[in-house]
Coordinates of C-alpha atoms in Angstrom, one line a residue:
M1 CA -0.2 0.2 0.3
T2 CA 2.8 2.1 0.6
T3 CA 4.5 1.6 -2.6
D4 CA 1.2 2.6 -4.6
A5 CA 0.8 5.6 -2.8
S6 CA 4.7 6.9 -3.4
A7 CA 4.0 6.2 -7.0
S8 CA 0.8 8.1 -7.1
T9 CA 2.5 11.3 -5.8
T10 CA 5.4 11.0 -8.0
S11 CA 3.8 10.8 -11.1
P12 CA 2.0 14.8 -10.9
P13 CA 5.4 16.2 -10.6
K14 CA 6.7 14.6 -13.4
A15 CA 4.1 15.8 -16.0
S16 CA 4.0 19.3 -14.4
A17 CA 7.8 19.4 -15.3
Q18 CA 7.2 18.3 -19.0
V19 CA 4.8 21.1 -19.3
E20 CA 6.9 23.5 -17.6
V21 CA 9.8 22.7 -20.1
E22 CA 7.1 22.6 -23.1
G23 CA 6.3 26.0 -22.1
V24 CA 10.1 27.3 -21.6
Q25 CA 10.4 26.0 -25.2
Q26 CA 7.7 27.7 -26.8
E27 CA 8.7 31.1 -25.1
E28 CA 12.1 30.4 -26.8
E29 CA 10.1 30.6 -30.2
Y30 CA 9.0 34.3 -32.1
H31 CA 6.2 33.3 -34.5
G32 CA 5.5 36.3 -36.8
P33 CA 1.6 37.3 -36.2
L34 CA 1.3 38.4 -40.0
T35 CA 2.6 35.1 -41.8
T36 CA -0.6 33.8 -42.9
T37 CA -1.4 37.2 -44.4
F38 CA 2.0 37.5 -46.3
R39 CA 1.3 34.0 -47.5
R40 CA -2.0 34.7 -48.8
L41 CA -0.6 38.0 -50.2
K42 CA 1.9 36.1 -52.0
I43 CA -0.4 33.2 -53.3
L44 CA -3.1 35.8 -54.6
S45 CA -0.4 38.0 -56.6
L46 CA 1.2 34.9 -58.1
S47 CA -2.2 33.3 -59.5
S48 CA -3.2 37.4 -60.7
L49 CA 0.2 36.9 -62.6
T50 CA -0.5 33.7 -63.8
L51 CA -4.2 34.6 -65.2
T52 CA -3.0 37.9 -66.7
F53 CA -0.4 35.9 -69.0
A54 CA -2.6 33.2 -69.6
L55 CA -5.6 35.3 -70.5
T56 CA -3.7 38.3 -72.5
P57 CA -3.4 36.4 -75.5
F58 CA -7.3 36.3 -75.9
I59 CA -6.8 40.3 -76.4
F60 CA -5.8 39.4 -79.9
V61 CA -8.4 36.8 -81.0
L62 CA -11.7 38.4 -79.4
E63 CA -14.1 39.8 -81.5
T64 CA -14.8 42.4 -79.3
T65 CA -11.5 43.7 -79.4
S66 CA -11.8 43.5 -83.5
S67 CA -12.6 47.3 -83.6
V68 CA -9.1 48.1 -81.5
P69 CA -6.2 48.6 -84.0
L70 CA -3.2 46.0 -83.3
V71 CA -1.1 48.4 -82.1
G72 CA -3.8 49.4 -79.4
R73 CA -4.5 45.7 -78.5
A74 CA -0.6 45.3 -78.0
A75 CA -0.6 48.0 -75.8
L76 CA -3.6 47.3 -73.7
A77 CA -1.7 43.5 -73.7
G78 CA 1.8 45.1 -72.5
I79 CA 0.1 47.1 -69.9
A80 CA -1.8 44.7 -68.2
M81 CA 1.1 41.9 -68.0
A82 CA 3.5 45.1 -66.7
T83 CA 1.2 46.0 -63.9
S84 CA 0.6 42.7 -62.9
S85 CA 4.4 41.8 -63.2
V86 CA 5.2 45.0 -61.1
S87 CA 2.6 44.5 -58.4
T88 CA 3.9 40.7 -58.1
A89 CA 7.6 42.2 -57.6
L90 CA 6.4 44.5 -55.0
V91 CA 4.9 41.9 -53.3
A92 CA 8.1 39.7 -53.2
W93 CA 10.3 42.5 -52.3
C94 CA 7.9 43.7 -49.6
G95 CA 7.5 40.2 -47.9
R96 CA 11.2 38.7 -48.8
P97 CA 12.4 39.7 -45.2
Y98 CA 9.6 38.8 -43.1
V99 CA 10.6 36.3 -40.5
T100 CA 7.9 33.5 -39.7
T101 CA 9.8 31.9 -37.2
L102 CA 12.8 33.2 -35.2
R103 CA 14.4 31.0 -32.4
W104 CA 17.5 31.1 -30.2
V105 CA 19.9 28.1 -31.0
E106 CA 23.3 27.2 -29.5
P107 CA 26.2 27.7 -31.7
D108 CA 28.5 24.3 -32.1
G109 CA 31.4 23.9 -33.8
A110 CA 33.8 26.5 -35.1
Q111 CA 30.8 29.1 -34.5
A112 CA 30.7 28.2 -30.7
A113 CA 34.1 30.5 -30.4
G114 CA 32.2 33.6 -30.9
S115 CA 29.6 35.2 -28.8
G116 CA 27.0 32.2 -28.3
R117 CA 24.4 34.4 -29.3
A118 CA 22.7 32.7 -32.0
V119 CA 19.7 32.8 -33.7
E120 CA 18.0 31.1 -36.6
M121 CA 15.3 32.8 -38.7
T122 CA 12.7 31.6 -41.3
T123 CA 11.7 33.5 -44.2
L124 CA 9.8 32.7 -47.1
T125 CA 10.5 33.3 -51.2
L126 CA 8.2 34.2 -53.2
G127 CA 7.1 30.8 -54.2
L128 CA 6.4 30.1 -50.5
K129 CA 9.9 28.0 -50.3
K130 CA 11.6 28.1 -46.8
R131 CA 14.7 30.0 -46.3
V132 CA 16.4 29.1 -42.9
T133 CA 19.1 32.0 -41.8
T134 CA 21.3 31.0 -38.6
V135 CA 23.2 34.1 -37.4
Y136 CA 26.1 32.7 -35.3
D137 CA 26.8 36.1 -33.8
T138 CA 23.6 38.4 -33.3
A139 CA 26.1 41.4 -32.9
F140 CA 26.3 41.5 -36.8
L141 CA 22.3 42.1 -36.8
V142 CA 22.3 45.8 -37.0
P143 CA 19.4 48.3 -37.9
T144 CA 18.6 48.9 -41.5
S145 CA 17.2 51.8 -43.5
R146 CA 15.4 49.5 -45.9
P147 CA 11.6 49.7 -45.9
F148 CA 9.9 46.7 -44.5
A149 CA 12.9 45.5 -42.5
T150 CA 14.2 45.7 -38.9
W151 CA 18.1 44.4 -39.1
E152 CA 20.3 43.6 -41.8
L153 CA 23.7 41.7 -41.6
A154 CA 26.4 44.2 -40.9
E155 CA 28.7 45.2 -43.7
A156 CA 31.6 46.0 -41.4
F157 CA 32.6 45.2 -37.9
K158 CA 35.3 46.5 -35.3
L159 CA 36.2 44.5 -32.3
S160 CA 36.9 46.2 -28.9
E161 CA 40.7 46.7 -28.0
S162 CA 40.2 43.7 -25.5
E163 CA 38.9 41.7 -27.9
V164 CA 41.6 42.5 -30.5
G165 CA 44.5 41.7 -27.8
S166 CA 42.9 38.4 -26.9
A167 CA 42.3 37.6 -30.4
R168 CA 45.8 38.3 -31.4
A169 CA 47.3 36.4 -28.5
E170 CA 45.2 33.3 -29.6
G171 CA 46.2 33.9 -33.2
L172 CA 42.7 34.2 -34.2
I173 CA 43.5 37.4 -36.3
P174 CA 44.1 38.0 -39.1
R175 CA 41.4 35.1 -40.6
E176 CA 37.9 34.5 -42.0
E177 CA 34.5 33.1 -40.4
T178 CA 31.3 32.6 -41.2
I179 CA 28.6 35.0 -39.5
A180 CA 25.6 33.8 -41.1
E181 CA 24.5 30.9 -43.6
T182 CA 21.1 30.5 -45.4
K183 CA 19.9 26.9 -46.0
T184 CA 17.0 25.5 -47.9
A185 CA 14.2 23.6 -46.0
D186 CA 15.9 20.3 -46.6
G187 CA 19.3 21.9 -44.8
G188 CA 21.4 22.4 -48.4
V189 CA 23.4 25.6 -47.8
I190 CA 23.1 28.1 -50.8
G191 CA 24.5 31.4 -49.2
R192 CA 26.8 32.6 -46.5
W193 CA 28.1 35.9 -45.0
V194 CA 31.7 35.9 -44.3
V195 CA 33.9 38.3 -42.4
S196 CA 37.8 38.7 -42.9
W197 CA 39.4 40.4 -40.0
D198 CA 42.7 42.4 -40.5
E199 CA 45.4 42.6 -37.8
N200 CA 43.8 45.7 -36.0
G201 CA 40.4 43.6 -35.7
V202 CA 38.7 45.2 -38.4
G203 CA 36.2 42.8 -39.9
T204 CA 34.7 43.3 -43.3
C205 CA 31.9 41.4 -44.6
R206 CA 30.9 39.9 -48.1
E207 CA 28.1 37.6 -49.5
V208 CA 29.2 33.8 -50.5
G209 CA 26.2 32.6 -52.6
K210 CA 22.8 33.8 -52.0
V211 CA 22.4 34.5 -48.1
V212 CA 19.0 36.1 -46.9
R213 CA 20.6 39.7 -45.7
Y214 CA 17.4 41.6 -44.1
F215 CA 15.0 40.4 -41.8
N216 CA 11.5 42.1 -40.4
V217 CA 10.9 41.3 -37.2
H218 CA 8.4 42.6 -34.5
Q219 CA 10.8 43.2 -31.9
E220 CA 8.1 44.1 -29.1
L221 CA 7.2 40.5 -29.4
L222 CA 10.4 38.6 -28.7
S223 CA 10.7 37.0 -25.2
R224 CA 13.8 38.4 -24.6
P225 CA 16.4 40.8 -26.3
L226 CA 18.3 39.6 -29.5
R227 CA 21.7 41.2 -27.8

């Protein structure tokens, strides 16, 4: 009887501990509140573009347009396709930096020697394909002047004097290191943001491949500061 009572009293704490861990994991993730809106907007824009290009040739064959000169019909077709293309390109440009999911991760390997503040951000292309960008040091995420974006990957960075001294002592500069990399949904790397450090601790960044550089995040919804 004593054993049964002991078992019954130890089960609830395990269940509550599991719920607590799940709650902490959920708090560690940020979900963009406008993800569904941007997704629907991209679908609508692509559908409109497809229909425009599919139906435009009928301008030249319908009898209702026979009274319109050929030049006029060509102009109408061109205006329709240009308008739809521009609107689709605008939607793609505005929605490209929008972060659907952000989570804090622990860097490993060579990146673990950095600040230890790493984030993983997921964005969507116009075709709704996932692009997962891992920034291994959030100090390289700086405010941007680009519309519809909050941060961008810095083009240059300067280490403090103490960091320069310790890096020289350890033989870490001059060198190159990967600050961020962008992957597809299946894990294939398509681009990196690489910094080249000189002997004075001044880093110059460059793009290798096709990396997502701009990010749009609702900072007030983050569970903790980014840096």
